[in-house]
């Protein structure tokens, strides 16, 4: 997986000659797997064309707060909410001054005031401007608000002066960004907030044999379920991973149970269920199976071949019925009316949460490294932006722990 895969980064470009370096930065962040949304100030556009950034990021470039291409969202709020990180590169003295004083008069500055995402500021300006007491005070104030700075380099500046003020090189900024996301992941791991919990995860597809060489299955890769198992393990849980056939390496530090058919998965899960605290059914389980499994390979004949299918056991539903104190999570793989069907599954299968994904959406569903999910519970729907399956897994556990702390598990509903 690419190091920034699933991350949404807003890159704010303000009007300095170093704006040209922001193009290389956009390219490197995109190549590292991030979804990069560039916002430009009016003066930035005097140095570089928005089209340059659009071509490099494969995303629209935002320049005008009053231009709303998508009527369903307000762009600056939408991006402020979706961003995992905002980078200001180059950040001019003017942009730093506006931000330090709460001024929001264009697309970039309104987004900056609206966001809760971490913000990294990479200043670039003339050495005397950088040393000016007003700029120094503004940077100090922003630091005290929690903004992070990527120090400019020392050298010959475009204005002819030699000194501090050169925008950090794109490679340096990318390294800081990667380090930032890696250490955020480490913090989560260090939390060990699932210690003492026994967590069972199902992953991958099931296979229903037709004859010795053929079976009914689906495209699940197991990535979502394995990411959940790894997240639970890293957060201190005792983990059982019941997995259908996948091509993924077995995660270390978990009890691994290999299964093929729905019946095998049913047996392994139901036996362990009474001793589990949290069960998450990410596996793509067959709803139907052949009534007869042919002992020998079916021979080609003229005309139609009729395959008789019967309903396979519904594992999630059985767990809902046998529930005592477990927190039960199902997934819903839908292609239309996603939330409606997910809510229906929540009630029908007596689950505490359904993780709904539209498996036709780009970047979501089977085989991808990312997913786009909505966490559906009795009281709310939490729609998450596109993110890596590992981040989705952590968000699911964050939500479960939050519910458990509020005592929101319905015992044997
Ligand atoms: O494995 P990946 O490539 O990473 O893809 C991830 C995923 C798309 C498979 C995953 O995100 C997902 O959506 N998993 C659930 C797929 C599915 O079977 O959805 P469903 O809507 O058909 O079933 C609803 C729930 O009932 C699921 O939790 C399923 O595990 C469970 N079920 C379904 C049928 C059955 N016979 N028994 C079950 O327990």
XYZ file of N, CA, C and O in Angstrom, residues 198-322:
500
model
N -12.046 -9.429 24.110
C -11.879 -10.527 23.152
C -12.713 -10.156 21.920
O -13.946 -9.972 22.018
N -12.018 -10.026 20.782
C -12.673 -9.497 19.575
C -12.621 -10.548 18.474
O -11.545 -11.063 18.162
N -13.764 -10.874 17.909
C -13.807 -11.832 16.800
C -14.163 -11.081 15.511
O -15.139 -10.320 15.479
N -13.354 -11.312 14.483
C -13.589 -10.647 13.192
C -13.759 -11.726 12.126
O -12.993 -12.698 12.115
N -14.720 -11.562 11.225
C -14.757 -12.448 10.052
C -14.323 -11.641 8.836
O -14.585 -10.444 8.749
N -13.641 -12.312 7.909
C -13.077 -11.609 6.758
C -13.125 -12.476 5.515
O -13.202 -13.708 5.610
N -13.054 -11.810 4.374
C -12.913 -12.529 3.102
C -14.217 -13.086 2.575
O -15.286 -12.868 3.148
N -14.119 -13.854 1.494
C -15.329 -14.443 0.895
C -15.609 -15.834 1.478
O -14.790 -16.369 2.222
N -16.743 -16.382 1.151
C -16.965 -17.812 1.401
C -17.024 -18.498 0.039
O -17.215 -17.833 -0.982
N -16.822 -19.803 0.061
C -16.918 -20.585 -1.183
C -17.917 -21.709 -0.986
O -17.800 -22.476 -0.029
N -18.888 -21.799 -1.892
C -19.882 -22.878 -1.836
C -19.640 -23.791 -3.023
O -19.813 -23.374 -4.175
N -19.248 -25.015 -2.724
C -18.842 -25.936 -3.800
C -20.031 -26.377 -4.652
O -21.095 -26.717 -4.115
N -19.821 -26.389 -5.959
C -20.814 -26.952 -6.885
C -20.409 -28.399 -7.207
O -21.203 -29.317 -7.158
N -19.124 -28.549 -7.520
C -18.538 -29.871 -7.753
C -17.071 -29.772 -7.342
O -16.661 -28.725 -6.809
N -16.251 -30.788 -7.534
C -14.868 -30.705 -7.012
C -14.047 -29.546 -7.591
O -13.026 -29.187 -7.019
N -14.449 -28.954 -8.708
C -13.614 -27.899 -9.300
C -14.309 -26.540 -9.393
O -13.692 -25.553 -9.792
N -15.563 -26.463 -9.044
C -16.300 -25.191 -9.219
C -16.956 -24.777 -7.906
O -17.329 -25.625 -7.094
N -17.091 -23.461 -7.755
C -17.766 -22.978 -6.545
C -18.417 -21.624 -6.792
O -18.111 -20.944 -7.772
N -19.303 -21.238 -5.860
C -19.926 -19.902 -5.901
C -19.191 -19.054 -4.862
O -19.014 -19.475 -3.723
N -18.739 -17.866 -5.272
C -18.021 -17.006 -4.326
C -18.213 -15.541 -4.699
O -19.160 -15.202 -5.421
N -17.359 -14.662 -4.224
C -17.460 -13.228 -4.559
C -16.058 -12.625 -4.555
O -15.081 -13.323 -4.305
N -15.977 -11.314 -4.809
C -14.669 -10.670 -5.009
C -14.018 -10.159 -3.723
O -13.020 -9.440 -3.795
N -14.539 -10.492 -2.558
C -13.930 -9.960 -1.323
C -12.471 -10.405 -1.223
O -12.147 -11.580 -1.379
N -11.593 -9.436 -0.916
C -10.155 -9.738 -0.802
C -9.758 -10.054 0.630
O -8.662 -10.539 0.885
N -10.614 -9.684 1.584
C -10.282 -9.847 2.998
C -9.622 -8.618 3.609
O -9.400 -8.564 4.822
N -9.303 -7.596 2.766
C -8.528 -6.449 3.275
C -9.237 -5.720 4.425
O -8.598 -5.319 5.386
N -10.567 -5.567 4.301
C -11.300 -4.837 5.354
C -11.238 -5.602 6.675
O -10.931 -5.042 7.733
N -11.513 -6.909 6.608
C -11.518 -7.714 7.830
C -10.132 -7.824 8.454
O -9.977 -7.759 9.682
N -9.087 -7.974 7.605
C -7.729 -8.093 8.140
C -7.305 -6.771 8.783
O -6.602 -6.775 9.808
N -7.723 -5.649 8.181
C -7.385 -4.334 8.764
C -8.035 -4.209 10.146
O -7.422 -3.684 11.089
N -9.252 -4.725 10.267
C -9.937 -4.694 11.578
C -9.188 -5.553 12.594
O -8.991 -5.142 13.743
N -8.748 -6.740 12.149
C -8.028 -7.636 13.067
C -6.726 -6.979 13.520
O -6.373 -7.026 14.707
N -6.012 -6.354 12.581
C -4.727 -5.722 12.937
C -4.940 -4.518 13.860
O -4.178 -4.315 14.806
N -5.984 -3.746 13.582
C -6.256 -2.573 14.433
C -6.591 -3.037 15.853
O -6.078 -2.484 16.842
N -7.433 -4.075 15.963
C -7.830 -4.569 17.292
C -6.617 -5.105 18.048
O -6.428 -4.830 19.231
N -5.768 -5.860 17.319
C -4.544 -6.400 17.939
C -3.645 -5.255 18.420
O -3.172 -5.269 19.555
N -3.437 -4.247 17.561
C -2.539 -3.136 17.925
C -3.089 -2.334 19.102
O -2.331 -1.668 19.803
N -4.410 -2.383 19.277
C -5.012 -1.644 20.392
C -5.188 -2.538 21.621
O -5.899 -2.192 22.549
N -4.524 -3.701 21.614
C -4.421 -4.495 22.836
C -5.433 -5.605 22.989
O -5.437 -6.289 24.013
N -6.313 -5.826 21.992
C -7.343 -6.862 22.145
C -6.767 -8.252 21.900
O -5.740 -8.413 21.242
N -7.478 -9.248 22.427
C -7.204 -10.643 22.054
C -8.075 -10.890 20.822
O -9.299 -10.711 20.896
N -7.447 -11.254 19.709
C -8.197 -11.252 18.439
C -8.304 -12.648 17.831
O -7.317 -13.391 17.765
N -9.518 -12.975 17.367
C -9.729 -14.201 16.585
C -10.158 -13.743 15.195
O -11.126 -12.977 15.068
N -9.428 -14.186 14.181
C -9.773 -13.818 12.806
C -10.254 -15.074 12.086
O -9.483 -16.005 11.841
N -11.546 -15.112 11.783
C -12.115 -16.242 11.045
C -12.184 -15.811 9.586
O -12.935 -14.893 9.240
N -11.373 -16.460 8.761
C -11.207 -15.938 7.408
C -11.539 -16.954 6.335
O -11.089 -18.104 6.385
N -12.284 -16.494 5.344
C -12.465 -17.273 4.125
C -11.171 -17.215 3.328
O -10.217 -16.542 3.733
N -11.111 -17.903 2.171
C -9.857 -17.963 1.404
C -9.458 -16.587 0.849
O -10.247 -15.955 0.152
N -8.256 -16.124 1.181
C -7.751 -14.841 0.643
C -6.292 -15.027 0.241
O -5.661 -16.008 0.610
N -5.753 -14.020 -0.440
C -4.331 -14.067 -0.832
C -3.483 -13.243 0.134
O -2.314 -12.995 -0.134
N -4.050 -12.814 1.243
C -3.320 -11.923 2.154
C -2.461 -12.728 3.131
O -2.844 -13.841 3.514
N -1.316 -12.154 3.567
C -0.547 -12.846 4.602
C -1.328 -12.857 5.916
O -2.053 -11.897 6.214
N -1.158 -13.939 6.691
C -1.870 -14.010 7.978
C -1.283 -12.996 8.938
O -0.068 -12.984 9.143
N -2.095 -12.166 9.555
C -1.532 -11.205 10.512
C -0.974 -11.923 11.741
O -1.578 -12.889 12.219
N 0.169 -11.462 12.208
C 0.745 -12.062 13.414
C -0.033 -11.629 14.650
O -0.756 -10.622 14.620
N 0.107 -12.407 15.721
C -0.483 -12.003 16.995
C -1.987 -12.130 17.076
O -2.617 -11.513 17.940
N -2.584 -12.898 16.152
C -4.028 -13.139 16.253
C -4.274 -14.648 16.103
O -3.476 -15.338 15.460
N -5.385 -15.136 16.674
C -5.750 -16.545 16.452
C -6.402 -16.615 15.080
O -7.407 -15.935 14.833
N -5.816 -17.399 14.180
C -6.307 -17.423 12.799
C -7.079 -18.707 12.548
O -6.572 -19.802 12.777
N -8.307 -18.581 12.088
C -9.140 -19.756 11.812
C -9.530 -19.712 10.336
O -10.248 -18.799 9.913
N -9.032 -20.676 9.561
C -9.320 -20.690 8.121
C -10.594 -21.483 7.858
O -10.762 -22.591 8.370
N -11.495 -20.891 7.071
C -12.728 -21.593 6.702
C -12.969 -21.421 5.202
O -12.339 -20.575 4.574
N -13.903 -22.223 4.687
C -14.272 -22.053 3.268
C -15.753 -21.722 3.111
O -16.105 -20.692 2.594
N -16.597 -22.608 3.621
C -18.030 -22.449 3.348
C -18.717 -21.621 4.436
O -18.155 -21.391 5.514
N -19.951 -21.221 4.155
C -20.751 -20.497 5.152
C -20.935 -21.367 6.398
O -20.814 -20.884 7.524
N -21.187 -22.672 6.156
C -21.429 -23.555 7.295
C -20.202 -23.626 8.205
O -20.318 -23.568 9.426
N -19.000 -23.705 7.580
C -17.768 -23.750 8.387
C -17.607 -22.440 9.173
O -17.251 -22.444 10.346
N -17.875 -21.323 8.490
C -17.743 -20.034 9.182
C -18.755 -19.952 10.330
O -18.434 -19.531 11.439
N -19.964 -20.393 10.053
C -21.028 -20.400 11.063
C -20.564 -21.179 12.302
O -20.626 -20.695 13.428
N -20.068 -22.407 12.067
C -19.681 -23.284 13.186
C -18.566 -22.643 14.021
O -18.635 -22.621 15.250
N -17.536 -22.111 13.338
C -16.383 -21.547 14.068
C -16.777 -20.294 14.852
O -16.284 -20.049 15.951
N -17.654 -19.494 14.260
C -18.028 -18.227 14.913
C -18.981 -18.487 16.084
O -18.779 -17.970 17.192
N -19.990 -19.309 15.829
C -21.009 -19.530 16.865
C -20.394 -20.196 18.109
O -20.741 -19.849 19.238
N -19.440 -21.130 17.892
C -18.807 -21.803 19.037
C -18.082 -20.798 19.933
O -18.084 -20.921 21.148
N -17.416 -19.826 19.301
C -16.599 -18.879 20.084
C -17.401 -17.688 20.610
O -16.936 -16.945 21.469
N -18.584 -17.485 20.072
C -19.366 -16.281 20.350
C -19.590 -15.991 21.846
O -19.401 -14.854 22.290
N -19.948 -17.012 22.650
C -20.274 -16.701 24.059
C -19.126 -16.051 24.825
O -19.360 -15.325 25.786
N -17.867 -16.296 24.404
C -16.731 -15.749 25.167
C -16.201 -14.440 24.562
O -15.171 -13.938 25.006
N -16.882 -13.911 23.574
C -16.377 -12.687 22.914
C -17.067 -11.439 23.455
O -18.228 -11.473 23.874
N -16.317 -10.309 23.408
C -16.895 -9.018 23.810
C -17.393 -8.233 22.599
O -18.375 -7.502 22.684
N -16.642 -8.357 21.498
C -17.001 -7.603 20.282
C -16.892 -8.560 19.097
O -15.910 -9.292 18.976
N -17.908 -8.567 18.235
C -17.862 -9.396 17.030
C -18.159 -8.506 15.823
O -19.147 -7.770 15.816
N -17.274 -8.568 14.827
C -17.467 -7.742 13.628
C -17.462 -8.643 12.402
O -16.490 -9.349 12.135
N -18.568 -8.626 11.676
C -18.715 -9.530 10.533
C -18.456 -8.788 9.223
O -19.363 -8.322 8.552
N -17.165 -8.687 8.886
C -16.796 -7.997 7.641
C -16.772 -8.938 6.450
O -16.619 -8.507 5.315
N -16.892 -10.245 6.704
C -16.826 -11.221 5.603
C -18.000 -11.025 4.648
O -19.090 -10.618 5.046
N -17.732 -11.318 3.377
C -18.798 -11.311 2.369
C -19.299 -12.746 2.263
O -18.655 -13.591 1.637
N -20.411 -12.985 2.932
C -20.895 -14.363 3.114
C -21.969 -14.674 2.081
O -22.849 -13.843 1.825
N -21.892 -15.864 1.557
C -22.869 -16.264 0.534
C -24.276 -16.354 1.126
O -24.456 -16.863 2.230
N -25.245 -15.829 0.403
C -26.635 -15.937 0.867
C -27.245 -17.266 0.431
O -28.193 -17.750 1.029
N -26.704 -17.822 -0.652
C -27.255 -19.078 -1.189
C -26.152 -20.099 -1.412
O -24.995 -19.731 -1.605
N -26.520 -21.375 -1.383
C -25.554 -22.440 -1.687
C -26.274 -23.536 -2.487
O -27.503 -23.697 -2.359
N -25.504 -24.301 -3.274
C -26.139 -25.359 -4.069
C -26.792 -26.410 -3.157
O -26.216 -26.760 -2.120
N -27.958 -26.849 -3.553
C -28.650 -27.885 -2.763
C -27.821 -29.173 -2.802
O -27.613 -29.826 -1.792
N -27.291 -29.501 -3.982
C -26.471 -30.720 -4.123
C -25.043 -30.356 -4.469
O -24.820 -29.529 -5.351
N -24.108 -30.977 -3.771
C -22.697 -30.844 -4.159
C -22.318 -32.069 -4.946
O -22.363 -33.180 -4.416
N -21.995 -31.877 -6.207
C -21.732 -33.049 -7.051
C -20.377 -33.665 -6.714
O -19.393 -32.945 -6.578
N -20.362 -34.985 -6.590
C -19.139 -35.683 -6.190
C -18.100 -35.649 -7.308
O -16.905 -35.559 -7.079
N -18.605 -35.681 -8.558
C -17.698 -35.639 -9.713
C -17.967 -34.385 -10.527
O -19.045 -33.809 -10.475
N -16.965 -34.014 -11.293
C -17.075 -32.804 -12.116
C -18.279 -32.900 -13.056
O -18.451 -33.926 -13.737
N -19.093 -31.834 -13.049
C -20.279 -31.838 -13.905
C -19.868 -31.859 -15.370
O -18.970 -31.116 -15.767
N -20.516 -32.682 -16.137
C -20.170 -32.791 -17.557
C -21.014 -31.836 -18.377
O -22.164 -31.557 -18.058
N -20.403 -31.331 -19.451
C -21.128 -30.449 -20.362
C -22.226 -31.240 -21.061
O -21.980 -32.370 -21.505
N -23.436 -30.673 -21.099
C -24.496 -31.333 -21.863
C -25.140 -30.286 -22.752
O -24.930 -29.095 -22.556
N -25.946 -30.703 -23.696
C -26.668 -29.729 -24.520
C -27.732 -29.067 -23.662
O -28.221 -29.639 -22.708
N -28.100 -27.870 -23.987
C -29.188 -27.184 -23.284
C -28.731 -26.526 -22.003
O -27.534 -26.411 -21.720
N -29.701 -26.078 -21.224
C -29.419 -25.314 -20.014
C -28.986 -26.223 -18.871
O -29.475 -27.347 -18.753
N -28.106 -25.705 -18.027
C -27.782 -26.428 -16.788
C -28.507 -25.699 -15.663
O -28.317 -24.492 -15.475
N -29.348 -26.389 -14.952
C -30.086 -25.761 -13.848
C -29.357 -26.066 -12.556
O -29.053 -27.223 -12.282
N -29.090 -25.017 -11.795
C -28.421 -25.199 -10.508
C -29.433 -24.843 -9.431
O -29.933 -23.709 -9.414
N -29.716 -25.755 -8.557
C -30.708 -25.466 -7.521
C -29.998 -24.909 -6.285
O -29.033 -25.525 -5.796
N -30.428 -23.752 -5.816
C -29.777 -23.128 -4.662
C -30.734 -23.052 -3.488
O -31.930 -22.843 -3.673
N -30.168 -23.219 -2.295
C -30.993 -23.037 -1.083
C -30.369 -21.922 -0.253
O -29.204 -21.568 -0.451
N -31.138 -21.382 0.660
C -30.612 -20.321 1.517
C -29.505 -20.868 2.407
O -29.651 -21.943 2.990
N -28.395 -20.115 2.521
C -27.320 -20.507 3.453
C -27.676 -19.938 4.821
O -28.433 -18.963 4.908
N -27.129 -20.516 5.895
C -27.444 -19.942 7.217
C -26.957 -18.494 7.306
O -25.896 -18.171 6.771
N -27.734 -17.644 7.928
C -27.333 -16.249 8.120
C -26.631 -16.141 9.481
O -27.274 -16.197 10.532
N -25.314 -16.010 9.430
C -24.524 -16.052 10.673
C -24.836 -14.838 11.548
O -25.054 -14.965 12.759
N -24.867 -13.673 10.927
C -25.108 -12.448 11.701
C -26.464 -12.513 12.410
O -26.594 -12.159 13.585
N -27.443 -12.990 11.674
C -28.783 -13.094 12.258
C -28.780 -14.052 13.452
O -29.372 -13.762 14.499
N -28.086 -15.188 13.303
C -28.008 -16.158 14.411
C -27.331 -15.512 15.618
O -27.760 -15.694 16.766
N -26.267 -14.725 15.370
C -25.560 -14.073 16.486
C -26.470 -13.056 17.179
O -26.456 -12.924 18.400
N -27.260 -12.344 16.379
C -28.211 -11.369 16.942
C -29.188 -12.054 17.879
O -29.510 -11.539 18.953
N -29.628 -13.258 17.473
C -30.608 -13.981 18.296
C -29.987 -14.536 19.576
O -30.647 -14.644 20.596
N -28.661 -14.891 19.492
C -28.005 -15.512 20.661
C -27.279 -14.499 21.542
O -26.545 -14.859 22.438
